[in-house]
PDB file of C-alpha atoms in Angstrom:
ATOM      1  CA  MET Z   1       0.349 -62.111   6.620  1.00 96.00           C
ATOM      2  CA  LEU Z   2       2.658 -60.184   3.609  1.00 98.00           C
ATOM      3  CA  GLU Z   3       3.988 -61.501   0.504  1.00 98.00           C
ATOM      4  CA  VAL Z   4       5.964 -59.808  -1.837  1.00 98.00           C
ATOM      5  CA  GLU Z   5       7.103 -61.346  -5.556  1.00 98.00           C
ATOM      6  CA  ASP Z   6       9.526 -59.940  -7.774  1.00 98.00           C
ATOM      7  CA  LEU Z   7       9.307 -56.268  -6.965  1.00 98.00           C
ATOM      8  CA  GLU Z   8      10.306 -53.116  -9.192  1.00 98.00           C
ATOM      9  CA  VAL Z   9      10.137 -49.919  -8.415  1.00 98.00           C
ATOM     10  CA  CYS Z  10      11.381 -46.995 -10.180  1.00 96.00           C
ATOM     11  CA  TYR Z  11      11.867 -43.401  -9.627  1.00 93.00           C
ATOM     12  CA  GLY Z  12      11.163 -41.944 -13.514  1.00 91.00           C
ATOM     13  CA  ASP Z  13      13.224 -43.564 -15.646  1.00 91.00           C
ATOM     14  CA  TYR Z  14      15.998 -44.831 -13.301  1.00 94.00           C
ATOM     15  CA  GLN Z  15      15.155 -48.346 -11.511  1.00 96.00           C
ATOM     16  CA  VAL Z  16      15.928 -48.869  -7.918  1.00 96.00           C
ATOM     17  CA  ILE Z  17      14.228 -52.423  -7.204  1.00 97.00           C
ATOM     18  CA  ARG Z  18      14.813 -55.254  -9.533  1.00 97.00           C
ATOM     19  CA  GLY Z  19      12.722 -58.751  -8.832  1.00 97.00           C
ATOM     20  CA  VAL Z  20      13.010 -58.241  -4.924  1.00 98.00           C
ATOM     21  CA  SER Z  21      10.732 -61.065  -3.386  1.00 98.00           C
ATOM     22  CA  LEU Z  22      10.181 -61.553   0.801  1.00 98.00           C
ATOM     23  CA  HIS Z  23       7.400 -62.585   3.315  1.00 98.00           C
ATOM     24  CA  VAL Z  24       6.525 -62.005   6.863  1.00 98.00           C
ATOM     25  CA  ALA Z  25       4.593 -64.877   8.810  1.00 97.00           C
ATOM     26  CA  GLU Z  26       1.936 -63.822  11.331  1.00 96.00           C
ATOM     27  CA  GLY Z  27       3.404 -63.068  14.960  1.00 95.00           C
ATOM     28  CA  GLU Z  28       7.060 -62.784  12.923  1.00 97.00           C
ATOM     29  CA  ILE Z  29       9.769 -60.475  13.331  1.00 97.00           C
ATOM     30  CA  VAL Z  30      11.980 -60.082   9.788  1.00 98.00           C
ATOM     31  CA  SER Z  31      14.579 -57.526   9.017  1.00 96.00           C
ATOM     32  CA  VAL Z  32      15.731 -55.971   5.680  1.00 96.00           C
ATOM     33  CA  LEU Z  33      19.589 -55.098   5.715  1.00 94.00           C
ATOM     34  CA  GLY Z  34      21.578 -53.340   3.362  1.00 91.00           C
ATOM     35  CA  PRO Z  35      24.002 -51.102   3.026  1.00 88.00           C
ATOM     36  CA  ASN Z  36      23.230 -47.109   2.311  1.00 88.00           C
ATOM     37  CA  GLY Z  37      21.358 -46.599  -1.164  1.00 90.00           C
ATOM     38  CA  ALA Z  38      20.881 -50.606  -1.513  1.00 93.00           C
ATOM     39  CA  GLY Z  39      17.050 -49.188  -1.612  1.00 95.00           C
ATOM     40  CA  LYS Z  40      15.338 -50.999   1.967  1.00 96.00           C
ATOM     41  CA  SER Z  41      13.143 -48.023   2.365  1.00 96.00           C
ATOM     42  CA  THR Z  42      11.592 -48.087  -1.099  1.00 97.00           C
ATOM     43  CA  VAL Z  43      10.717 -51.861  -0.572  1.00 98.00           C
ATOM     44  CA  LEU Z  44       8.931 -50.778   2.379  1.00 98.00           C
ATOM     45  CA  ASN Z  45       7.227 -47.153   0.984  1.00 97.00           C
ATOM     46  CA  ALA Z  46       6.084 -49.715  -2.059  1.00 98.00           C
ATOM     47  CA  ILE Z  47       4.745 -52.013   0.486  1.00 98.00           C
ATOM     48  CA  SER Z  48       2.807 -49.138   2.285  1.00 97.00           C
ATOM     49  CA  GLY Z  49       1.677 -47.528  -1.133  1.00 97.00           C
ATOM     50  CA  LEU Z  50       3.704 -44.291  -0.911  1.00 96.00           C
ATOM     51  CA  ARG Z  51       5.591 -45.476  -4.059  1.00 95.00           C
ATOM     52  CA  PRO Z  52       3.646 -46.990  -6.670  1.00 94.00           C
ATOM     53  CA  PRO Z  53       5.793 -50.320  -7.962  1.00 97.00           C
ATOM     54  CA  ARG Z  54       6.158 -50.602 -11.933  1.00 96.00           C
ATOM     55  CA  ALA Z  55       5.416 -54.671 -11.610  1.00 97.00           C
ATOM     56  CA  GLY Z  56       5.246 -57.402  -8.975  1.00 97.00           C
ATOM     57  CA  ARG Z  57       2.770 -58.349  -6.500  1.00 97.00           C
ATOM     58  CA  ILE Z  58       2.042 -57.539  -3.271  1.00 98.00           C
ATOM     59  CA  GLU Z  59      -0.163 -58.970  -0.666  1.00 98.00           C
ATOM     60  CA  PHE Z  60      -1.532 -58.132   2.573  1.00 98.00           C
ATOM     61  CA  GLU Z  61      -3.869 -61.211   4.044  1.00 97.00           C
ATOM     62  CA  GLY Z  62      -4.372 -62.553   0.683  1.00 96.00           C
ATOM     63  CA  GLU Z  63      -5.594 -59.997  -0.848  1.00 96.00           C
ATOM     64  CA  PRO Z  64      -3.694 -57.517  -3.272  1.00 97.00           C
ATOM     65  CA  ILE Z  65      -2.704 -54.245  -1.972  1.00 97.00           C
ATOM     66  CA  GLY Z  66       0.247 -53.065  -4.856  1.00 96.00           C
ATOM     67  CA  GLY Z  67      -0.323 -49.444  -5.905  1.00 93.00           C
ATOM     68  CA  ARG Z  68      -3.282 -48.996  -3.286  1.00 96.00           C
ATOM     69  CA  PRO Z  69      -3.345 -45.763  -1.772  1.00 96.00           C
ATOM     70  CA  PRO Z  70      -1.456 -45.413   1.695  1.00 95.00           C
ATOM     71  CA  HIS Z  71      -4.782 -44.693   3.767  1.00 94.00           C
ATOM     72  CA  GLU Z  72      -6.692 -47.744   1.975  1.00 95.00           C
ATOM     73  CA  ILE Z  73      -3.604 -49.927   3.196  1.00 96.00           C
ATOM     74  CA  VAL Z  74      -3.965 -48.324   6.673  1.00 95.00           C
ATOM     75  CA  ARG Z  75      -7.472 -49.556   7.051  1.00 94.00           C
ATOM     76  CA  ARG Z  76      -5.953 -53.101   6.719  1.00 95.00           C
ATOM     77  CA  ARG Z  77      -3.951 -51.857   9.842  1.00 95.00           C
ATOM     78  CA  LEU Z  78      -0.438 -52.208   7.874  1.00 97.00           C
ATOM     79  CA  VAL Z  79       1.031 -49.259   9.419  1.00 97.00           C
ATOM     80  CA  HIS Z  80       4.360 -47.901   8.236  1.00 97.00           C
ATOM     81  CA  ILE Z  81       6.648 -45.588  10.584  1.00 96.00           C
ATOM     82  CA  MET Z  82       9.010 -43.921   8.946  1.00 92.00           C
ATOM     83  CA  GLU Z  83      12.451 -43.106   8.757  1.00 88.00           C
ATOM     84  CA  ARG Z  84      13.704 -39.912  10.905  1.00 82.00           C
ATOM     85  CA  ARG Z  85      10.572 -40.131  13.292  1.00 83.00           C
ATOM     86  CA  ARG Z  86       8.271 -37.587  11.315  1.00 90.00           C
ATOM     87  CA  VAL Z  87       6.135 -36.970  14.315  1.00 94.00           C
ATOM     88  CA  PHE Z  88       3.777 -33.282  14.093  1.00 96.00           C
ATOM     89  CA  PRO Z  89       6.641 -30.831  15.877  1.00 95.00           C
ATOM     90  CA  TYR Z  90       3.841 -28.461  16.780  1.00 97.00           C
ATOM     91  CA  LEU Z  91       1.272 -30.512  17.736  1.00 97.00           C
ATOM     92  CA  THR Z  92       1.181 -32.219  21.869  1.00 98.00           C
ATOM     93  CA  VAL Z  93       2.440 -35.664  22.303  1.00 98.00           C
ATOM     94  CA  ARG Z  94      -1.581 -36.062  22.591  1.00 97.00           C
ATOM     95  CA  GLN Z  95      -2.404 -34.923  19.448  1.00 98.00           C
ATOM     96  CA  ASN Z  96       0.378 -36.710  17.777  1.00 97.00           C
ATOM     97  CA  LEU Z  97      -1.374 -39.818  19.317  1.00 98.00           C
ATOM     98  CA  TRP Z  98      -4.836 -39.157  18.425  1.00 97.00           C
ATOM     99  CA  LEU Z  99      -4.236 -38.726  14.707  1.00 96.00           C
ATOM    100  CA  GLY Z 100      -2.331 -41.937  14.427  1.00 96.00           C
ATOM    101  CA  GLY Z 101      -5.856 -43.466  15.619  1.00 95.00           C
ATOM    102  CA  TYR Z 102      -8.053 -41.657  12.901  1.00 93.00           C
ATOM    103  CA  ASN Z 103      -8.470 -44.077  10.172  1.00 90.00           C
ATOM    104  CA  PRO Z 104     -12.152 -45.748  10.663  1.00 89.00           C
ATOM    105  CA  ALA Z 105     -10.517 -49.568  11.713  1.00 86.00           C
ATOM    106  CA  ALA Z 106      -8.913 -47.994  14.511  1.00 93.00           C
ATOM    107  CA  ARG Z 107     -10.872 -44.776  15.255  1.00 93.00           C
ATOM    108  CA  ASP Z 108     -13.643 -46.534  18.031  1.00 94.00           C
ATOM    109  CA  ALA Z 109     -10.954 -47.737  20.316  1.00 95.00           C
ATOM    110  CA  ARG Z 110      -8.630 -44.900  20.547  1.00 96.00           C
ATOM    111  CA  GLU Z 111      -9.140 -44.370  24.234  1.00 96.00           C
ATOM    112  CA  GLU Z 112      -8.264 -48.042  24.830  1.00 96.00           C
ATOM    113  CA  THR Z 113      -5.614 -47.785  22.955  1.00 97.00           C
ATOM    114  CA  LEU Z 114      -3.904 -44.444  23.939  1.00 97.00           C
ATOM    115  CA  ARG Z 115      -4.110 -46.334  27.400  1.00 96.00           C
ATOM    116  CA  HIS Z 116      -1.996 -49.413  26.154  1.00 94.00           C
ATOM    117  CA  VAL Z 117       0.468 -46.929  24.160  1.00 96.00           C
ATOM    118  CA  TYR Z 118       0.762 -45.144  27.412  1.00 96.00           C
ATOM    119  CA  THR Z 119       1.524 -48.514  29.580  1.00 94.00           C
ATOM    120  CA  LEU Z 120       4.380 -49.127  26.943  1.00 91.00           C
ATOM    121  CA  PHE Z 121       5.736 -45.705  27.033  1.00 93.00           C
ATOM    122  CA  PRO Z 122       4.894 -44.097  30.208  1.00 94.00           C
ATOM    123  CA  ARG Z 123       7.287 -41.598  29.334  1.00 94.00           C
ATOM    124  CA  LEU Z 124       4.614 -40.419  26.543  1.00 96.00           C
ATOM    125  CA  ALA Z 125       2.158 -40.202  29.571  1.00 97.00           C
ATOM    126  CA  GLU Z 126       4.062 -38.016  31.445  1.00 96.00           C
ATOM    127  CA  ARG Z 127       4.692 -35.513  28.267  1.00 95.00           C
ATOM    128  CA  GLU Z 128       0.976 -35.626  27.392  1.00 96.00           C
ATOM    129  CA  ASN Z 129       1.004 -31.695  26.638  1.00 97.00           C
ATOM    130  CA  GLN Z 130       4.308 -31.318  25.810  1.00 97.00           C
ATOM    131  CA  LEU Z 131       4.995 -29.991  22.101  1.00 98.00           C
ATOM    132  CA  ALA Z 132       6.705 -33.135  19.737  1.00 97.00           C
ATOM    133  CA  HIS Z 133       9.538 -31.057  18.532  1.00 95.00           C
ATOM    134  CA  SER Z 134      11.063 -30.366  22.211  1.00 96.00           C
ATOM    135  CA  MET Z 135      11.553 -33.716  22.876  1.00 94.00           C
ATOM    136  CA  SER Z 136      14.379 -35.662  22.677  1.00 90.00           C
ATOM    137  CA  GLY Z 137      15.014 -37.929  20.048  1.00 87.00           C
ATOM    138  CA  GLY Z 138      14.488 -40.798  21.753  1.00 88.00           C
ATOM    139  CA  GLU Z 139      11.366 -39.736  23.197  1.00 92.00           C
ATOM    140  CA  GLN Z 140      10.578 -38.542  19.772  1.00 93.00           C
ATOM    141  CA  GLN Z 141      11.237 -42.103  18.431  1.00 91.00           C
ATOM    142  CA  MET Z 142       8.816 -43.492  21.406  1.00 92.00           C
ATOM    143  CA  LEU Z 143       6.111 -40.968  20.120  1.00 96.00           C
ATOM    144  CA  ALA Z 144       6.712 -41.924  16.173  1.00 96.00           C
ATOM    145  CA  LEU Z 145       5.969 -45.273  17.562  1.00 95.00           C
ATOM    146  CA  GLY Z 146       2.818 -45.264  19.789  1.00 96.00           C
ATOM    147  CA  ARG Z 147       1.447 -43.140  17.121  1.00 97.00           C
ATOM    148  CA  GLY Z 148       1.792 -45.885  14.861  1.00 96.00           C
ATOM    149  CA  LEU Z 149       0.408 -48.221  17.456  1.00 96.00           C
ATOM    150  CA  MET Z 150      -2.534 -46.115  17.420  1.00 97.00           C
ATOM    151  CA  ALA Z 151      -3.411 -47.269  14.211  1.00 96.00           C
ATOM    152  CA  ARG Z 152      -3.903 -50.813  15.673  1.00 96.00           C
ATOM    153  CA  PRO Z 153      -1.728 -52.401  13.173  1.00 97.00           C
ATOM    154  CA  ARG Z 154      -1.697 -56.316  12.537  1.00 97.00           C
ATOM    155  CA  LEU Z 155       2.149 -55.460  10.757  1.00 98.00           C
ATOM    156  CA  LEU Z 156       4.275 -53.055  11.809  1.00 97.00           C
ATOM    157  CA  LEU Z 157       6.755 -51.522   9.368  1.00 98.00           C
ATOM    158  CA  VAL Z 158       9.645 -49.717  10.784  1.00 96.00           C
ATOM    159  CA  ASP Z 159      12.792 -47.769   9.157  1.00 95.00           C
ATOM    160  CA  GLU Z 160      15.540 -47.413  11.054  1.00 91.00           C
ATOM    161  CA  PRO Z 161      14.024 -47.132  14.253  1.00 89.00           C
ATOM    162  CA  LEU Z 162      17.815 -46.260  16.075  1.00 84.00           C
ATOM    163  CA  LEU Z 163      18.786 -43.861  13.855  1.00 83.00           C
ATOM    164  CA  GLY Z 164      20.186 -40.921  15.968  1.00 80.00           C
ATOM    165  CA  LEU Z 165      19.807 -42.300  19.293  1.00 82.00           C
ATOM    166  CA  SER Z 166      21.927 -43.018  21.695  1.00 86.00           C
ATOM    167  CA  PRO Z 167      22.751 -46.224  22.952  1.00 87.00           C
ATOM    168  CA  ALA Z 168      20.303 -46.181  25.785  1.00 88.00           C
ATOM    169  CA  ALA Z 169      17.521 -45.270  23.624  1.00 85.00           C
ATOM    170  CA  ALA Z 170      18.537 -47.770  21.581  1.00 86.00           C
ATOM    171  CA  ARG Z 171      18.331 -50.593  23.811  1.00 87.00           C
ATOM    172  CA  HIS Z 172      14.940 -49.505  24.951  1.00 87.00           C
ATOM    173  CA  THR Z 173      13.546 -48.870  21.575  1.00 88.00           C
ATOM    174  CA  PHE Z 174      14.574 -52.469  20.693  1.00 87.00           C
ATOM    175  CA  GLU Z 175      12.887 -53.791  23.822  1.00 91.00           C
ATOM    176  CA  VAL Z 176       9.688 -52.034  23.231  1.00 91.00           C
ATOM    177  CA  LEU Z 177       9.503 -53.671  19.686  1.00 93.00           C
ATOM    178  CA  ARG Z 178      10.355 -56.998  21.095  1.00 93.00           C
ATOM    179  CA  ARG Z 179       6.829 -55.967  23.875  1.00 93.00           C
ATOM    180  CA  ILE Z 180       4.995 -55.335  20.471  1.00 94.00           C
ATOM    181  CA  ASN Z 181       5.500 -58.296  19.108  1.00 96.00           C
ATOM    182  CA  GLU Z 182       4.850 -60.059  21.884  1.00 94.00           C
ATOM    183  CA  THR Z 183       1.094 -58.572  22.035  1.00 92.00           C
ATOM    184  CA  GLY Z 184       1.210 -60.398  17.745  1.00 94.00           C
ATOM    185  CA  VAL Z 185       2.133 -57.765  15.909  1.00 96.00           C
ATOM    186  CA  ALA Z 186       4.446 -58.932  12.954  1.00 98.00           C
ATOM    187  CA  ILE Z 187       7.215 -56.647  12.492  1.00 98.00           C
ATOM    188  CA  LEU Z 188       9.120 -55.600   9.447  1.00 98.00           C
ATOM    189  CA  PHE Z 189      12.127 -53.663   9.988  1.00 96.00           C
ATOM    190  CA  ILE Z 190      15.111 -51.954   8.572  1.00 95.00           C
ATOM    191  CA  GLU Z 191      18.303 -51.310  10.450  1.00 87.00           C
ATOM    192  CA  GLN Z 192      21.892 -50.570   9.565  1.00 81.00           C
ATOM    193  CA  ASN Z 193      23.500 -52.677  12.457  1.00 82.00           C
ATOM    194  CA  VAL Z 194      23.605 -56.391  11.499  1.00 87.00           C
ATOM    195  CA  GLN Z 195      24.187 -57.860  14.635  1.00 87.00           C
ATOM    196  CA  THR Z 196      21.618 -55.200  16.343  1.00 87.00           C
ATOM    197  CA  ALA Z 197      18.968 -56.712  13.590  1.00 90.00           C
ATOM    198  CA  LEU Z 198      19.812 -60.130  13.775  1.00 91.00           C
ATOM    199  CA  GLY Z 199      19.421 -59.865  17.607  1.00 91.00           C
ATOM    200  CA  LEU Z 200      15.828 -59.281  17.514  1.00 93.00           C
ATOM    201  CA  ALA Z 201      15.218 -60.656  13.936  1.00 96.00           C
ATOM    202  CA  GLU Z 202      13.889 -64.343  13.397  1.00 95.00           C
ATOM    203  CA  ARG Z 203      14.903 -64.167   9.680  1.00 96.00           C
ATOM    204  CA  GLY Z 204      16.487 -61.102   7.408  1.00 96.00           C
ATOM    205  CA  TYR Z 205      16.543 -60.262   3.863  1.00 96.00           C
ATOM    206  CA  VAL Z 206      19.669 -58.253   2.926  1.00 94.00           C
ATOM    207  CA  LEU Z 207      19.822 -56.084  -0.321  1.00 95.00           C
ATOM    208  CA  GLU Z 208      22.304 -54.366  -2.207  1.00 92.00           C
ATOM    209  CA  SER Z 209      21.992 -52.813  -5.564  1.00 93.00           C
ATOM    210  CA  GLY Z 210      18.322 -52.827  -5.185  1.00 96.00           C
ATOM    211  CA  ARG Z 211      18.768 -56.763  -5.697  1.00 96.00           C
ATOM    212  CA  LEU Z 212      18.039 -59.067  -3.119  1.00 96.00           C
ATOM    213  CA  VAL Z 213      21.264 -61.371  -2.701  1.00 94.00           C
ATOM    214  CA  LEU Z 214      20.756 -63.453   0.773  1.00 93.00           C
ATOM    215  CA  GLU Z 215      17.971 -64.823   2.841  1.00 95.00           C
ATOM    216  CA  GLY Z 216      17.522 -66.501   5.750  1.00 95.00           C
ATOM    217  CA  ARG Z 217      17.423 -67.736   9.429  1.00 95.00           C
ATOM    218  CA  SER Z 218      19.603 -64.859  11.749  1.00 94.00           C
ATOM    219  CA  GLY Z 219      21.958 -66.762  13.545  1.00 92.00           C
ATOM    220  CA  GLU Z 220      22.846 -68.302   9.605  1.00 92.00           C
ATOM    221  CA  LEU Z 221      23.161 -64.595   8.365  1.00 92.00           C
ATOM    222  CA  LEU Z 222      25.131 -63.936  11.319  1.00 87.00           C
ATOM    223  CA  GLY Z 223      27.517 -66.526  10.356  1.00 86.00           C
ATOM    224  CA  SER Z 224      27.905 -65.278   6.314  1.00 87.00           C
ATOM    225  CA  ASP Z 225      30.749 -64.420   4.711  1.00 87.00           C
ATOM    226  CA  ALA Z 226      28.637 -62.922   2.011  1.00 85.00           C
ATOM    227  CA  VAL Z 227      27.393 -60.950   5.056  1.00 85.00           C
ATOM    228  CA  LYS Z 228      30.547 -59.765   6.431  1.00 81.00           C
ATOM    229  CA  GLN Z 229      32.258 -58.794   2.908  1.00 82.00           C
ATOM    230  CA  ILE Z 230      28.535 -57.053   2.283  1.00 80.00           C
ATOM    231  CA  PHE Z 231      28.925 -54.703   4.930  1.00 76.00           C
ATOM    232  CA  LEU Z 232      32.555 -54.469   6.069  1.00 64.00           C
ATOM    233  CA  GLY Z 233      34.220 -55.064   2.415  1.00 64.00           C
ATOM    234  CA  GLY Z 234      37.005 -57.495   1.223  1.00 50.00           C
TER     235      GLY Z 234
END
C-alpha cells in the first residue's frame, strides 16, 4: 500500500532524514520508534506532503505522491493525524468532524461516516455541540481521530496518539486504533513507549539520528538488545 524508498528530508541546509525506507501493506499496523529527535515526525510529514522530500521515492497504492501537496494526498485517502491533536479549539465537536470530511473523496458520505465515528466514540456524540477547547486531553484525542476518520482513510498516519493522556485514556485510544484497523484501515503510527507500541503493531521500524537502524516483527524487536541500548542506554 505504502512504499518509501531512500527518503531524504532537509530543513534548510540541515539534513534530518537520511536514506530511510519502509513499507506498509494493506490492513497492517506498523510502528515507527526512536528517541526524541530521531526524525519520526519528519518521515510522516514527508509522506503526507507537509514537508517536501529532497530525494527518494514515496508511493501510495502504486502512485507516486512524493512532493505532492497535502490536499491531493488526502483525496487519495491517506490521512495524517498530527502530534498534539491540533483540533479547531473554538469550533464544536460536530464542526470539527464535519471539516474532516471536506475533501471530495469523502464529502458525499459525511452523514454515514459521522454515524460510524459516533459509534466508535460515543463521548463525541454526547458532546456534539461542545467547543473543542473545553474538552479533556483524552476527549480531544478522540476528536482528532474522529476527524481523521471523516476523510474515509485507507491508510492512517498517527503521530504520538498517547501524548499527554492518562493511562485510562491511553488504553482506550489504543483499543480504538485496533478497532479502526479491524475495519480495514492500515495504520502507521509513532509512539515513544516501545512495549506499548509493539504490543499493538505487527512490525516496527527504529530510527536513530535520522537513519533507519532496525526493522522487524514486533516480537523480534521487543527482545532485541539493540532496541534496549537505543532506548535505555548501555
